[in-house]
mmCIF file of C-alpha atoms and ligand atoms in Angstrom:
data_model
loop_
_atom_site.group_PDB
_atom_site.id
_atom_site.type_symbol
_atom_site.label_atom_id
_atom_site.label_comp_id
_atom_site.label_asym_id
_atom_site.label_seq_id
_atom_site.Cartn_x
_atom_site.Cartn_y
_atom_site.Cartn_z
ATOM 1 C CA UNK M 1 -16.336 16.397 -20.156
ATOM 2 C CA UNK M 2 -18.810 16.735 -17.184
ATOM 3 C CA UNK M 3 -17.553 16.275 -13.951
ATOM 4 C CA UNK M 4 -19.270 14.370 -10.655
ATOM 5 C CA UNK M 5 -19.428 15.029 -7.321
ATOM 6 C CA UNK M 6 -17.672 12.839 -5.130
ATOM 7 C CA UNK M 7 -16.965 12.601 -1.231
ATOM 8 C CA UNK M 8 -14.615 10.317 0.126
ATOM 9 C CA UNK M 9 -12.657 9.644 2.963
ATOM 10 C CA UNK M 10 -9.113 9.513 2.164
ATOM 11 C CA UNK M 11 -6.228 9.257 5.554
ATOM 12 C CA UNK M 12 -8.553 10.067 7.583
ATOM 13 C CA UNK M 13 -9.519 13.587 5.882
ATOM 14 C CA UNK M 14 -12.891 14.447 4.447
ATOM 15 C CA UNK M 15 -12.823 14.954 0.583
ATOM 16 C CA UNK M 16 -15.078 16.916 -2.144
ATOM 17 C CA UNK M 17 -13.779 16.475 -5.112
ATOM 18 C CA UNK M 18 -15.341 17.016 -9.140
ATOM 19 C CA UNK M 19 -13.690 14.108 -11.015
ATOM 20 C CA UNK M 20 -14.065 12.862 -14.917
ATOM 21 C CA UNK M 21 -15.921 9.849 -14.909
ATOM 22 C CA UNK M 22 -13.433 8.305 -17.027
ATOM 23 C CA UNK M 23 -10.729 9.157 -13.920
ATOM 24 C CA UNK M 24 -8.589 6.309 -12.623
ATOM 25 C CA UNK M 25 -8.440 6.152 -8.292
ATOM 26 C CA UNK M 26 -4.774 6.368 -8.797
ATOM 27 C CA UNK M 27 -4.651 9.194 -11.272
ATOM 28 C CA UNK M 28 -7.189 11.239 -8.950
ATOM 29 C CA UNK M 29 -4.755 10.303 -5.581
ATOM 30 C CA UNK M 30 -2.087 11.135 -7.548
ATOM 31 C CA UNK M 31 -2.922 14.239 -9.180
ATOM 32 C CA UNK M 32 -5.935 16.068 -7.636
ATOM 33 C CA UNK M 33 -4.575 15.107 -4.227
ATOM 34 C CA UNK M 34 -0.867 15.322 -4.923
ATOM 35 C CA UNK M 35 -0.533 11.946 -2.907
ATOM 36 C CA UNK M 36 2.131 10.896 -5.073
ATOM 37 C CA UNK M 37 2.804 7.486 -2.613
ATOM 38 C CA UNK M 38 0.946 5.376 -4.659
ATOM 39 C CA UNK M 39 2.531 4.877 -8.160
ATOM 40 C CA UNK M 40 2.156 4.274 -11.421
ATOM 41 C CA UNK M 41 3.895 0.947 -13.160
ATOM 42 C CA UNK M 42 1.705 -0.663 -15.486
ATOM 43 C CA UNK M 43 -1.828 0.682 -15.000
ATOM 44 C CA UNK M 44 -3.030 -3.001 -16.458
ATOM 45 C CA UNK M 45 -3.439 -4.084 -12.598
ATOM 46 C CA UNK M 46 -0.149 -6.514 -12.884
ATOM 47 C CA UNK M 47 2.715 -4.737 -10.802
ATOM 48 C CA UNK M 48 0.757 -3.852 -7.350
ATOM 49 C CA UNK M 49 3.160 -0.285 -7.085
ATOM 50 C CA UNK M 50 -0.988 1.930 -6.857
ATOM 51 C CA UNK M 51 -2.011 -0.432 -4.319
ATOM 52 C CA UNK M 52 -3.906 1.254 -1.927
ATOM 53 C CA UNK M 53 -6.424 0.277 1.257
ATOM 54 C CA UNK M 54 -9.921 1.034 0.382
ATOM 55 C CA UNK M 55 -12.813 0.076 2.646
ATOM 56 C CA UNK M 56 -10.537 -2.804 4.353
ATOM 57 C CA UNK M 57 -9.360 -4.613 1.147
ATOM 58 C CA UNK M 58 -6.412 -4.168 -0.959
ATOM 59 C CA UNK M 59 -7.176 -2.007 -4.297
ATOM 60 C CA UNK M 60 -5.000 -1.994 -7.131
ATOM 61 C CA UNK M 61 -5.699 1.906 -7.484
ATOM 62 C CA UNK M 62 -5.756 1.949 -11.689
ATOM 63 C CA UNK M 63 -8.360 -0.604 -11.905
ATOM 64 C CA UNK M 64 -11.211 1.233 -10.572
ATOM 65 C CA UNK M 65 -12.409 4.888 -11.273
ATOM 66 C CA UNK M 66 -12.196 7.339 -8.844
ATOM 67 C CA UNK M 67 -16.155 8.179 -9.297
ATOM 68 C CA UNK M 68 -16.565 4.379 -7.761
ATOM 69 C CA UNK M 69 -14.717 5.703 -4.663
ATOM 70 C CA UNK M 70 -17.486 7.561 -3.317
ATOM 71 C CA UNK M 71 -18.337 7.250 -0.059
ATOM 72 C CA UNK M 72 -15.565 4.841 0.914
ATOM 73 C CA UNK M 73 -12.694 5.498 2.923
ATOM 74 C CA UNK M 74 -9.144 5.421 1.333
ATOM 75 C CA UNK M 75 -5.790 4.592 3.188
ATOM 76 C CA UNK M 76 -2.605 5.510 1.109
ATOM 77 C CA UNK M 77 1.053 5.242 2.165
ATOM 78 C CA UNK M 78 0.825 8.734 3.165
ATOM 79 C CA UNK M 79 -1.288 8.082 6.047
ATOM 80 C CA UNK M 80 0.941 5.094 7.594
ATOM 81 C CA UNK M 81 2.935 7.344 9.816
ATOM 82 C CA UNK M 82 1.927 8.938 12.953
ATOM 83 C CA UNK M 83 1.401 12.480 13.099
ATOM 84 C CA UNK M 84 4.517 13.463 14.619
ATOM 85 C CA UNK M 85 6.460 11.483 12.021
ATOM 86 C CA UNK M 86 6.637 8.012 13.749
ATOM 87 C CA UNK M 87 7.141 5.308 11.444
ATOM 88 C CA UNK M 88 4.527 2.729 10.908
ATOM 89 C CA UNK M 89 5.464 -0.535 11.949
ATOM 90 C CA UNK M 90 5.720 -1.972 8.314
ATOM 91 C CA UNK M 91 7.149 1.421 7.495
ATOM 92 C CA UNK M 92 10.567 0.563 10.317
ATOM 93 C CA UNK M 93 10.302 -2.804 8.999
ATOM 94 C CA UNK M 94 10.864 -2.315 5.730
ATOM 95 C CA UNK M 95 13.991 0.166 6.954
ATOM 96 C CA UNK M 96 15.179 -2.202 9.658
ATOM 97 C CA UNK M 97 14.960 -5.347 6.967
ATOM 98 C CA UNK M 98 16.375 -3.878 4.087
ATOM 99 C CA UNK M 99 13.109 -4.664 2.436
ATOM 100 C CA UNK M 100 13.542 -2.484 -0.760
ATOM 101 C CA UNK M 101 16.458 -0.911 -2.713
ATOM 102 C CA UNK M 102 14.391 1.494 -5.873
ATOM 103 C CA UNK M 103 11.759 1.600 -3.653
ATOM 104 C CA UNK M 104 9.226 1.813 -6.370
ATOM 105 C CA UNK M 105 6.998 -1.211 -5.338
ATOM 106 C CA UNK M 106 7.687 -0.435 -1.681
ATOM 107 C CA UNK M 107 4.511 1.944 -1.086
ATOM 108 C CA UNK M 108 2.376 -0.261 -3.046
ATOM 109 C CA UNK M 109 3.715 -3.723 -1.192
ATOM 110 C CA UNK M 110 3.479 -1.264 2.660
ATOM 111 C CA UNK M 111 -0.227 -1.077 1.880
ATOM 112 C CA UNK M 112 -0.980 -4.564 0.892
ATOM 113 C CA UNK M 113 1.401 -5.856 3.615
ATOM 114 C CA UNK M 114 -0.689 -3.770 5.945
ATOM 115 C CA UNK M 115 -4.196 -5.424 4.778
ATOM 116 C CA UNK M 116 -2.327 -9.252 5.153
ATOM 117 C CA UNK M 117 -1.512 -8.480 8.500
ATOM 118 C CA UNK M 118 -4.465 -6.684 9.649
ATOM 119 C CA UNK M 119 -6.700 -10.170 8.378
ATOM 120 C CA UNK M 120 -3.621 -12.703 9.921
ATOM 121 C CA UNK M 121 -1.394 -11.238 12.242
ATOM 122 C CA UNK M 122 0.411 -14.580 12.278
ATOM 123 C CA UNK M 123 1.221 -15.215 8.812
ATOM 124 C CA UNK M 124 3.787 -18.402 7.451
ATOM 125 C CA UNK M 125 6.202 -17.542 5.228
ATOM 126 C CA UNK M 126 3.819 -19.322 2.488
ATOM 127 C CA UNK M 127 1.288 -17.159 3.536
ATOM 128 C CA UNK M 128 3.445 -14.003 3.182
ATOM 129 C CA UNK M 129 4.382 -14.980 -0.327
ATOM 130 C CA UNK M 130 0.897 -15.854 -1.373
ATOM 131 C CA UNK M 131 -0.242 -12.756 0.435
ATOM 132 C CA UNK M 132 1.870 -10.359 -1.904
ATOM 133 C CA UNK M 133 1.654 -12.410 -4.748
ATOM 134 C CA UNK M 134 -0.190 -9.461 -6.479
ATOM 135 C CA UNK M 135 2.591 -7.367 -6.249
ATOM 136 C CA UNK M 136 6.153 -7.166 -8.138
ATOM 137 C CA UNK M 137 9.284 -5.871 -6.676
ATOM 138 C CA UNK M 138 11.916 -6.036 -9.990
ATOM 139 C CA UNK M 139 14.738 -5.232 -7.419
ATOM 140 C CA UNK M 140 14.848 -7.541 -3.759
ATOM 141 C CA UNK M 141 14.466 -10.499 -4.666
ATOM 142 C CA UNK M 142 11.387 -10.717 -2.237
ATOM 143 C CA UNK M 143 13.373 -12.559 0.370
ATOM 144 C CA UNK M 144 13.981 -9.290 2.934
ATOM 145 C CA UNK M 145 10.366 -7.982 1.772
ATOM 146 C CA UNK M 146 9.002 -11.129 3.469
ATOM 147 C CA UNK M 147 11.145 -10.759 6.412
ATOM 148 C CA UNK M 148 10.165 -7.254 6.767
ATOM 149 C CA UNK M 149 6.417 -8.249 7.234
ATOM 150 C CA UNK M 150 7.863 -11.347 9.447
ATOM 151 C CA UNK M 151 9.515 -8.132 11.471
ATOM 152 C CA UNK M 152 6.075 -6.269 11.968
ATOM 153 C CA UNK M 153 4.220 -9.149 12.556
ATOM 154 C CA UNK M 154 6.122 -9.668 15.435
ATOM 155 C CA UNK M 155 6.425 -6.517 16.901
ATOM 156 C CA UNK M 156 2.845 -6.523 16.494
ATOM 157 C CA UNK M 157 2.288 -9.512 18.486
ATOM 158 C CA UNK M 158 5.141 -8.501 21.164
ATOM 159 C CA UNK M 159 7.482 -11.157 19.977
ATOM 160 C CA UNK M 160 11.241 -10.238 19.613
ATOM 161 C CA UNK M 161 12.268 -10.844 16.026
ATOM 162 C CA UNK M 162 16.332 -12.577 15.929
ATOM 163 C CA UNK M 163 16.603 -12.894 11.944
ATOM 164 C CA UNK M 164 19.032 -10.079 10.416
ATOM 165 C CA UNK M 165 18.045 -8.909 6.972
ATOM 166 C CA UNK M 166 20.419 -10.852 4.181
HETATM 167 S S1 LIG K 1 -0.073 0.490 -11.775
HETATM 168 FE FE1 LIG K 1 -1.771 -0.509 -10.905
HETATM 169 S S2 LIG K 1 -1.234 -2.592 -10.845
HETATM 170 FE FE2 LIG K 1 0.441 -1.631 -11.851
HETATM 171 S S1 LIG K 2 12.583 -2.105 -4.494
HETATM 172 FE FE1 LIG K 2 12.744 -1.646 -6.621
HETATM 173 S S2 LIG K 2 10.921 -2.504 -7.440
HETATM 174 FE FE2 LIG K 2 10.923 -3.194 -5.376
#
């Protein structure tokens, strides 16, 4: 099959790329890139684990084809961390909160967390839930996910954070 052309920006690195048109974002990430953060669960845009930043929304990574990524610029879990290794914010809160046990939805629910709080840096606990509504977590129960975003959001707004992960 002929292949396009595409640039994109993806963690902050330039990328030229020939893709299939008929290539999913998430199988291109995954597999030309070898940015195996995002993942794979349903690829019928229900579970959330490909979610992925993408021009300042949230993208459910197999719902859109890589060739409709040109030109925009691409945050993955991979790029959450500092250069010298620091964690993230969401990244320590997840740790510090016990906010996943596989860890299979956790890349996927870093990414949209990060999108939530970058468009309320306040958020209720309503909000939080209706915030990562889109994705599934099969193992936490949810209940120290949404604490872990209550974490960052307070470190984020210099607020100390008293509530222990359960
Ligand atoms: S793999 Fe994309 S939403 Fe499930
Ligand atoms: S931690 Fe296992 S699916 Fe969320």
């Amino acid at each position: 099959m002929a292949k396009t052309a595409i640039t994109l920006t993806v963690n902050g690195k330039t990328v030229e790329a020939l893709v299939e048109p008929r290539t999913l974002l998430i199988h291109f990430l995954r597999e030309q890139l070898n940015l195996t953060g995002p993942h794979i669960g349903c690829e019928t845009s229900h579970c959330g684990a490909c979610t992925v930043d993408l021009d300042g929304k949230s993208v459910k990574s197999c719902t859109m084809f890589a060739v409709q990524a040109n030109g925009a610029d691409v945050l993955t879990i991979e790029g959450m961390a500092a250069a010298d290794g620091t964690l993230h914010v969401l990244q320590e809160a997840f740790r510090e909160m016990h906010g996943l046990q596989c860890g299979f939805c956790t890349p996927g629910m870093i990414m949209r967390a990060h999108r939530l709080l970058q468009e309320n840096r306040d958020p209720s606990d309503a909000e939080i839930r209706v915030g990562i509504s889109g994705n599934l977590c099969r193992c936490t129960g949810y209940q120290n996910i949404v604490k872990a975003v209550q974490y960052a959001a307070a470190k984020l707004n210099g607020v100390p954070f008293q509530e222990a992960a359960e």
